[in-house]
Tab-separated table of C-alpha atoms in Angstrom:
chain	number	residue	atom	x	y	z
A	1	MET	CA	1.912	26.134	-5.902
A	2	ASN	CA	5.670	26.527	-6.170
A	3	THR	CA	8.144	24.771	-8.420
A	4	VAL	CA	10.734	22.837	-6.452
A	5	THR	CA	14.096	24.623	-6.177
A	6	THR	CA	17.105	24.153	-3.964
A	7	SER	CA	15.725	26.819	-1.633
A	8	HIS	CA	13.104	24.327	-0.477
A	9	ASP	CA	15.257	22.353	1.953
A	10	VAL	CA	12.674	19.615	2.451
A	11	ALA	CA	11.066	19.339	-0.973
A	12	ALA	CA	14.333	19.583	-2.900
A	13	GLN	CA	15.125	15.993	-1.934
A	14	ALA	CA	12.345	14.867	-4.313
A	15	CYS	CA	13.982	16.124	-7.488
A	16	GLN	CA	12.975	13.233	-9.740
A	17	CYS	CA	9.781	11.232	-10.284
A	18	ASN	CA	10.166	7.494	-9.703
A	19	LEU	CA	7.566	6.732	-12.366
A	20	CYS	CA	8.598	8.879	-15.353
A	21	GLN	CA	11.972	10.273	-14.177
A	22	SER	CA	10.839	13.838	-14.754
A	23	GLU	CA	12.437	16.580	-12.651
A	24	ARG	CA	9.456	18.894	-13.105
A	25	ILE	CA	8.081	18.629	-9.571
A	26	THR	CA	5.521	20.883	-7.888
A	27	VAL	CA	5.112	21.290	-4.130
A	28	LEU	CA	1.517	20.746	-3.026
A	29	TYR	CA	1.751	20.920	0.780
A	30	GLU	CA	4.475	21.364	3.362
A	31	LEU	CA	3.697	19.283	6.439
A	32	ASP	CA	6.114	19.205	9.363
A	33	ASP	CA	9.397	17.654	8.189
A	34	PHE	CA	8.396	16.851	4.620
A	35	ALA	CA	6.423	18.101	1.665
A	36	ILE	CA	3.830	16.416	-0.531
A	37	VAL	CA	4.764	16.942	-4.173
A	38	ARG	CA	3.361	16.119	-7.624
A	39	CYS	CA	5.117	15.275	-10.867
A	40	GLN	CA	4.023	17.724	-13.554
A	41	GLU	CA	4.555	15.116	-16.277
A	42	CYS	CA	2.731	11.972	-15.096
A	43	GLY	CA	0.827	13.246	-12.049
A	44	LEU	CA	2.375	10.926	-9.458
A	45	VAL	CA	2.038	12.321	-5.915
A	46	PHE	CA	4.739	11.446	-3.420
A	47	LEU	CA	6.640	12.432	-0.302
A	48	SER	CA	9.684	14.635	-0.692
A	49	MET	CA	11.542	12.872	2.105
A	50	ALA	CA	14.211	10.464	0.854
A	51	LEU	CA	14.532	7.278	2.922
A	52	ASN	CA	17.044	4.461	2.677
A	53	ALA	CA	16.458	0.800	3.513
A	54	ASP	CA	17.909	1.095	7.038
A	55	LYS	CA	15.621	4.016	7.844
A	56	LEU	CA	12.596	2.150	6.496
A	57	SER	CA	13.462	-0.916	8.544
A	58	ASP	CA	13.723	1.207	11.704
A	59	MET	CA	10.294	2.708	11.002
A	60	TYR	CA	8.701	-0.763	10.993
A	61	SER	CA	10.036	-2.047	14.287
A	62	ASP	CA	7.908	-4.011	16.756
A	63	ASN	CA	6.607	-0.688	18.127
A	64	TYR	CA	4.968	0.067	14.775
A	65	TYR	CA	2.806	-3.041	15.161
A	66	LYS	CA	2.259	-2.856	18.914
A	67	GLU	CA	1.103	0.760	18.690
A	68	ARG	CA	-1.447	-0.465	16.131
A	69	SER	CA	-2.380	-3.607	18.040
A	70	ASP	CA	-6.114	-3.209	17.373
A	71	TYR	CA	-5.445	-3.114	13.632
A	72	PHE	CA	-2.767	-5.840	13.406
A	73	GLN	CA	-4.141	-8.030	16.204
A	74	VAL	CA	-0.806	-8.388	18.011
A	75	ASP	CA	-0.550	-11.320	20.454
A	76	VAL	CA	-3.900	-12.856	19.606
A	77	ASP	CA	-4.382	-16.611	19.338
A	78	PRO	CA	-2.711	-17.575	16.032
A	79	ASP	CA	-5.520	-20.007	15.236
A	80	ARG	CA	-7.942	-17.091	15.245
A	81	VAL	CA	-5.640	-15.124	12.911
A	82	VAL	CA	-5.397	-18.040	10.496
A	83	SER	CA	-9.158	-18.590	10.527
A	84	GLY	CA	-9.913	-14.899	10.130
A	85	GLU	CA	-11.906	-14.742	13.346
A	86	ALA	CA	-9.555	-12.297	15.064
A	87	VAL	CA	-10.394	-9.319	12.885
A	88	ASP	CA	-12.696	-8.375	10.034
A	89	PHE	CA	-10.863	-9.839	7.029
A	90	THR	CA	-13.596	-9.044	4.526
A	91	ASN	CA	-11.208	-7.256	2.174
A	92	PHE	CA	-8.691	-10.106	2.295
A	93	LYS	CA	-11.443	-12.610	1.604
A	94	ASN	CA	-12.793	-10.552	-1.289
A	95	GLY	CA	-9.302	-10.198	-2.735
A	96	LEU	CA	-8.676	-13.919	-2.514
A	97	ALA	CA	-12.038	-14.581	-4.157
A	98	LEU	CA	-11.124	-12.208	-6.996
A	99	LEU	CA	-7.823	-14.017	-7.520
A	100	GLU	CA	-9.426	-17.424	-7.486
A	101	ARG	CA	-12.049	-16.337	-10.008
A	102	PHE	CA	-9.265	-15.835	-12.546
A	103	ARG	CA	-6.949	-18.552	-11.232
A	104	PRO	CA	-9.032	-21.236	-9.500
A	105	GLU	CA	-6.193	-23.749	-9.211
A	106	LYS	CA	-4.004	-23.328	-6.139
A	107	GLY	CA	-0.267	-22.733	-6.328
A	108	ARG	CA	2.574	-20.750	-4.773
A	109	LEU	CA	1.567	-17.371	-3.369
A	110	LEU	CA	3.887	-14.634	-2.097
A	111	ASP	CA	2.529	-11.821	0.076
A	112	VAL	CA	4.919	-8.843	0.032
A	113	GLY	CA	4.541	-6.595	3.054
A	114	CYS	CA	2.875	-9.478	4.872
A	115	ALA	CA	2.862	-7.686	8.259
A	116	LEU	CA	1.649	-10.160	10.899
A	117	GLY	CA	0.369	-12.682	8.380
A	118	GLY	CA	-3.381	-12.158	8.292
A	119	PHE	CA	-3.698	-12.704	4.536
A	120	LEU	CA	-1.067	-15.456	4.553
A	121	GLY	CA	-3.129	-17.366	7.098
A	122	LEU	CA	-6.304	-17.093	5.052
A	123	ALA	CA	-4.576	-18.114	1.822
A	124	LYS	CA	-2.893	-21.060	3.538
A	125	GLN	CA	-6.215	-22.209	4.925
A	126	ALA	CA	-7.667	-21.994	1.401
A	127	GLY	CA	-5.021	-24.389	0.093
A	128	TRP	CA	-2.280	-22.102	-1.231
A	129	THR	CA	1.411	-22.687	-0.550
A	130	VAL	CA	2.291	-19.369	1.026
A	131	THR	CA	5.414	-17.293	1.614
A	132	GLY	CA	5.691	-13.840	3.155
A	133	VAL	CA	8.164	-10.963	2.903
A	134	ASP	CA	8.264	-7.911	5.149
A	135	ILE	CA	10.900	-5.275	5.780
A	136	SER	CA	10.211	-5.690	9.506
A	137	HIS	CA	12.244	-8.415	11.227
A	138	TYR	CA	9.610	-8.448	13.959
A	139	ALA	CA	6.772	-9.109	11.501
A	140	ALA	CA	8.606	-11.873	9.646
A	141	GLU	CA	9.557	-13.598	12.888
A	142	TYR	CA	5.961	-13.317	14.119
A	143	CYS	CA	4.694	-15.040	10.965
A	144	ARG	CA	7.211	-17.852	11.287
A	145	GLU	CA	6.802	-18.487	14.997
A	146	ARG	CA	3.135	-17.734	15.600
A	147	LEU	CA	1.548	-18.763	12.297
A	148	GLY	CA	3.965	-21.416	11.089
A	149	VAL	CA	4.458	-19.962	7.618
A	150	GLU	CA	7.597	-19.203	5.610
A	151	ALA	CA	8.505	-15.528	5.945
A	152	HIS	CA	11.576	-13.472	5.021
A	153	SER	CA	12.651	-10.067	6.335
A	154	GLY	CA	14.056	-7.336	4.105
A	155	LEU	CA	13.260	-5.736	0.770
A	156	LEU	CA	11.935	-8.012	-1.943
A	157	THR	CA	14.871	-7.119	-4.178
A	158	ASP	CA	17.263	-8.316	-1.458
A	159	ILE	CA	15.645	-11.742	-0.996
A	160	ALA	CA	16.707	-12.897	-4.483
A	161	PHE	CA	14.017	-15.454	-5.251
A	162	ALA	CA	14.648	-17.445	-8.410
A	163	ASP	CA	13.024	-16.415	-11.689
A	164	GLU	CA	9.402	-17.511	-12.118
A	165	THR	CA	9.026	-18.891	-8.584
A	166	PHE	CA	5.448	-17.849	-7.777
A	167	ASP	CA	2.018	-18.169	-9.354
A	168	VAL	CA	0.582	-15.188	-7.471
A	169	VAL	CA	2.027	-12.167	-5.669
A	170	THR	CA	-0.081	-9.895	-3.462
A	171	LEU	CA	0.703	-6.348	-2.312
A	172	TRP	CA	-1.787	-5.374	0.371
A	173	ASP	CA	-1.331	-1.705	1.342
A	174	VAL	CA	2.395	-1.915	0.622
A	175	VAL	CA	3.294	-0.467	-2.800
A	176	GLU	CA	2.878	3.024	-1.342
A	177	HIS	CA	5.518	2.155	1.286
A	178	PHE	CA	8.230	1.241	-1.237
A	179	GLU	CA	11.147	3.623	-1.598
A	180	LYS	CA	11.307	2.670	-5.307
A	181	PRO	CA	7.932	1.191	-6.287
A	182	VAL	CA	8.655	0.626	-9.982
A	183	GLU	CA	11.862	-1.243	-9.147
A	184	GLN	CA	9.971	-3.461	-6.703
A	185	LEU	CA	7.162	-4.105	-9.208
A	186	LYS	CA	9.708	-5.165	-11.820
A	187	GLU	CA	11.150	-7.588	-9.279
A	188	VAL	CA	7.642	-8.959	-8.697
A	189	ASN	CA	7.348	-9.476	-12.454
A	190	ARG	CA	10.669	-11.353	-12.551
A	191	ILE	CA	9.751	-13.840	-9.842
A	192	LEU	CA	6.244	-14.474	-11.193
A	193	LYS	CA	5.714	-17.346	-13.585
A	194	THR	CA	4.689	-16.464	-17.128
A	195	GLY	CA	1.004	-15.555	-16.969
A	196	GLY	CA	1.212	-15.184	-13.187
A	197	TRP	CA	-1.070	-12.839	-11.273
A	198	LEU	CA	-0.487	-9.727	-9.169
A	199	LEU	CA	-3.017	-8.218	-6.757
A	200	VAL	CA	-2.373	-4.647	-5.553
A	201	ASP	CA	-4.358	-2.756	-2.923
A	202	THR	CA	-3.306	0.858	-2.312
A	203	PRO	CA	-4.827	4.185	-1.166
A	204	ASN	CA	-6.446	6.242	-3.914
A	205	GLU	CA	-4.892	9.703	-4.217
A	206	ARG	CA	-8.109	10.953	-5.876
A	207	SER	CA	-10.440	9.700	-3.146
A	208	LEU	CA	-13.218	12.004	-2.036
A	209	ILE	CA	-12.015	12.289	1.555
A	210	ARG	CA	-8.543	13.389	0.396
A	211	SER	CA	-10.072	16.017	-1.872
A	212	VAL	CA	-12.075	17.421	1.022
A	213	ALA	CA	-8.955	17.492	3.239
A	214	ARG	CA	-7.093	19.379	0.503
A	215	LEU	CA	-9.970	21.841	0.150
A	216	ILE	CA	-9.952	22.560	3.889
A	217	TYR	CA	-6.191	23.106	3.745
A	218	ASP	CA	-6.419	25.473	0.769
A	219	ILE	CA	-9.378	27.479	2.074
A	220	SER	CA	-7.651	27.968	5.438
A	221	GLY	CA	-4.422	29.069	3.781
A	222	GLY	CA	-2.659	26.036	5.218
A	223	ARG	CA	-3.607	26.799	8.830
A	224	VAL	CA	-5.958	23.820	9.141
A	225	ASP	CA	-3.732	20.889	8.164
A	226	GLY	CA	-4.959	18.230	10.612
A	227	PRO	CA	-7.065	16.295	8.062
A	228	LEU	CA	-4.189	16.280	5.566
A	229	LYS	CA	-1.777	14.992	8.196
A	230	LYS	CA	-4.114	12.073	8.853
A	231	LEU	CA	-4.103	11.165	5.167
A	232	PHE	CA	-0.543	12.086	4.130
A	233	HIS	CA	2.199	10.879	6.457
A	234	GLN	CA	5.758	9.561	6.564
A	235	PHE	CA	4.816	5.889	6.217
A	236	HIS	CA	3.231	6.375	2.782
A	237	LEU	CA	5.897	7.519	0.357
A	238	TYR	CA	3.685	7.421	-2.769
A	239	TYR	CA	0.041	8.133	-3.542
A	240	PHE	CA	-1.316	6.546	-6.711
A	241	ASN	CA	-4.483	7.310	-8.650
A	242	GLU	CA	-5.993	5.190	-11.411
A	243	ASN	CA	-3.745	6.663	-14.108
A	244	THR	CA	-0.437	6.479	-12.245
A	245	LEU	CA	-1.163	2.964	-10.964
A	246	ARG	CA	-1.986	1.822	-14.505
A	247	ARG	CA	1.283	3.276	-15.749
A	248	ALA	CA	3.354	1.773	-12.937
A	249	LEU	CA	1.931	-1.678	-13.672
A	250	SER	CA	2.336	-1.354	-17.439
A	251	ASP	CA	5.911	-0.064	-17.158
A	252	SER	CA	6.709	-3.046	-14.925
A	253	GLY	CA	5.508	-5.631	-17.454
A	254	PHE	CA	1.906	-6.215	-16.365
A	255	GLU	CA	-1.424	-6.216	-18.175
A	256	LEU	CA	-4.182	-4.710	-16.049
A	257	VAL	CA	-7.201	-7.015	-15.889
A	258	SER	CA	-9.365	-5.402	-13.204
A	259	LEU	CA	-9.293	-2.064	-11.363
A	260	GLN	CA	-11.867	-1.406	-8.648
A	261	GLY	CA	-12.448	1.126	-5.915
A	262	ARG	CA	-12.862	0.125	-2.283
A	263	PRO	CA	-14.238	2.265	0.562
A	264	LEU	CA	-12.249	2.311	3.783
A	265	PRO	CA	-14.068	0.143	6.364
A	266	ALA	CA	-14.953	2.138	9.460
A	267	ASP	CA	-13.699	-0.631	11.745
A	268	LYS	CA	-10.192	-0.294	10.278
A	269	GLY	CA	-9.888	3.324	11.362
A	270	ARG	CA	-7.471	4.378	14.086
A	271	ALA	CA	-8.909	7.836	14.760
A	272	GLY	CA	-11.453	6.923	17.427
A	273	LEU	CA	-15.214	7.237	17.252
A	274	ILE	CA	-15.227	10.607	15.465
A	275	GLY	CA	-12.801	9.377	12.825
A	276	ARG	CA	-14.824	6.254	12.207
A	277	CYS	CA	-18.004	8.282	11.871
A	278	ILE	CA	-16.299	10.495	9.275
A	279	VAL	CA	-15.163	7.433	7.334
A	280	THR	CA	-18.716	6.050	7.375
A	281	LEU	CA	-20.107	9.410	6.248
A	282	PHE	CA	-17.826	9.436	3.191
A	283	SER	CA	-18.238	5.786	2.196
A	284	TRP	CA	-21.497	6.191	0.261
A	285	PRO	CA	-20.797	9.394	-1.724
A	286	GLU	CA	-17.266	8.263	-2.604
A	287	LYS	CA	-18.661	5.037	-4.024
A	288	TRP	CA	-21.361	6.922	-5.944
A	289	LEU	CA	-18.749	9.317	-7.398
A	290	GLY	CA	-16.268	6.549	-8.153
A	291	ARG	CA	-13.698	8.097	-5.827
A	292	GLU	CA	-13.297	5.419	-3.182
A	293	PHE	CA	-10.569	5.498	-0.560
A	294	GLU	CA	-8.532	2.634	-2.020
A	295	LEU	CA	-7.791	1.014	-5.388
A	296	VAL	CA	-7.699	-2.755	-5.932
A	297	ALA	CA	-5.897	-3.798	-9.107
A	298	LEU	CA	-5.549	-7.293	-10.542
A	299	ALA	CA	-2.893	-7.632	-13.232
A	300	ARG	CA	-1.231	-10.440	-15.177
A	301	LYS	CA	2.403	-10.812	-16.170
A	302	ARG	CA	2.827	-10.190	-19.872
């Protein structure tokens, strides 16, 4: 491992940790146009590539969703999206059940990074008053026109909701996409009512499958980097583990109530039959070792 210096043209962009503001950064892997780095102080793993809001918006154009049509269910019957029949929404349903176990009464729910509105549709059907936010203009427009729900495009910090507007905020596979995750989490805290709830689902940096990919990379001297490139890419700017996610939530004004691991469902994979078989192969041992592919955190505003 090398300490970041100005001689690393790619990694030098990541000179400060977003979580603890340390400048003691170590390069883990150099992949194509960016490096994966780790903060030596708090352990946060993140991309070295700096992106502004305009660049992020361009990345999540309509092509982003259409190229992933099997995953996002582009152009399906909106009634099937709302009912959950269009795709396996088991994780959404489990997340909603977890929320309603702690807050059974319905209220105002905001889904940040709502994509094409799958979770919004389910929550609306369950009786919640729902609103969505997504950096993609295409996604927000899709939610409004095809699903009939309120949806805004842009960063959450740019929408400027009033203080204490929502009872619940959900972040499904989105906190890792934020350019400044702590800033966005603090904004979530501001717009939540006192005692409001936050649900976060994000990839687990310490998952078993990532550890195996890293081992393959290290043993091969960096020559075999295909598995790492599948798991570390330009769309995910941050990679949290249990400790860094706890800290990010605490520093943003939340009390962690529940933190669980979740295996990656094979039918969510985009790597074809072989990729799905690999995901299935890892699902049992990662659960047994407590190193599942994703983390699901439920927290309450302090």
